[in-house]
Amino acid sequence: MGPMFFSFLVATAQKESNKLKEKIITETNKIEPKCIAWRRDFHQHPELSSQEFRTAKIVAAHLRSLGLEVKENVAKTGVVGILKGGKPGPCIGLRADMDGLPIVERVNVPFASKEKTIFNGQEVGVMHACGHDTHVAMLMSVAEILAGMKNDLRGTLKFIFQPAEEGAPEGEEGGAALMVKEGVMENPKVDVLFGLHIESAIEVGQIQYKPGPFMASSDWFTIKVKGKGTHGSQPWLGIDPIVISAQIIQGLQTIVSRQSELTKAPVVITVGKIQGGVRSNIIPDECVMNGTIRTLDSKMQKEVHEKIRQTATKIAEASNAIAEVTIETKTLVTYNDPALVKRMIPSLEASAGKENVLEREWVTGSEDFSYYGTRAPTFFFYLGGMPKGNDPLKAPPHHTADFYVDEGGMKIGIKAFCNLVLDYMNMQK
């Protein structure tokens, strides 16, 4: 092949790529009203983890209408759509989570959720208080755009609509871990996987990312302190598990403030629940604490687990009590493959503008997207959902009744996914 002919091929390929990029912009603008309508419908009808029956039915019907191969009931309520391009190439995965949260919505919008359901034995409201409704709507839009470009695609796309990112019902498996266990990353084997999360404190139009460790692992712990009950007026006749639990809670914080090398990576230990006693003048036999551990380094994660066990058991022993500690891993560290991130940043810059794609520090929140990274290189990034000009410090946080995102940010997310797919496919030629 002569140099002139090679140059001709390169120029032709670039011209084809530019045409497809222009088509993405056109099709994104065209589908935006439909994306917003989908998002509002899902927002008005949220479903809790592993109960996303209505959402999954709508997603599956849409993917079938596009001619995709569709698998339902993956990890209970998950949906997977497979789109085979007209040319050979890699298999790329795109993921959206579908579940809502047990929260009564306070946001004054016409499509606010009025849903009620039973959660842990009590009636609760249900709300998309983390933006998963936007994730589903954006990925449905991406599927429609790319299905319309099927003949030009070099490879296969796997659209993963995942249930239970917020955590499966107690005592059940679910979420990304179960999807991976059931083979979502195989047949065809996923070569690379992309995901995004809309954020209420990042301005619309921006994308933020971090190579390497990005989001923390999440471990949930239970500490049961066994003492000896007695009358509240005679504590010396018993062993007070509530006072000992208070000492343990204080001790856990010194693991963070005095025993962890925080210049290496953050550590957060939170006790979110404590139960002990039934009456003000009775010292009970037991007190139980529940909490979470967030780490961004596997070595530190192991060390923190050991220090929690040591702190709780030794403080209890000092008062002749017993502390039983159990720790369960919920999510791994969400890790962005550095080489993949470096290659794909131009795709994000083409979607949002170079000045709007920003590298950030790590996040102590967690994501079960991390499990996909055990099977293939992954890249997970944040998408702005805060109205322009608002103060990030005053934006309602995720997982709250006032959570709000500006739908104008979804268009950037659609373009980002489409550009990542096309660029990665073209890199493999």
PDB file of C-alpha atoms in Angstrom, residues 12 33 43 101 133 176 194 292 354 400:
ATOM      1  CA  THR A  12     -11.947   8.808   4.049  1.00  0.00           C
ATOM      2  CA  PRO A  33     -37.945  15.853  24.177  1.00  0.00           C
ATOM      3  CA  HIS A  43     -39.696   9.830  38.007  1.00  0.00           C
ATOM      4  CA  LEU A 101     -35.309   5.001  47.142  1.00  0.00           C
ATOM      5  CA  ASP A 133     -34.552   7.877  36.197  1.00  0.00           C
ATOM      6  CA  ALA A 176     -24.206  -5.338  39.595  1.00  0.00           C
ATOM      7  CA  PHE A 194     -18.734   2.915  30.318  1.00  0.00           C
ATOM      8  CA  THR A 292     -20.550   1.874  57.056  1.00  0.00           C
ATOM      9  CA  LYS A 354     -12.811  20.977  26.474  1.00  0.00           C
ATOM     10  CA  THR A 400     -32.856  13.432  50.166  1.00  0.00           C
TER      11      THR A 400
END
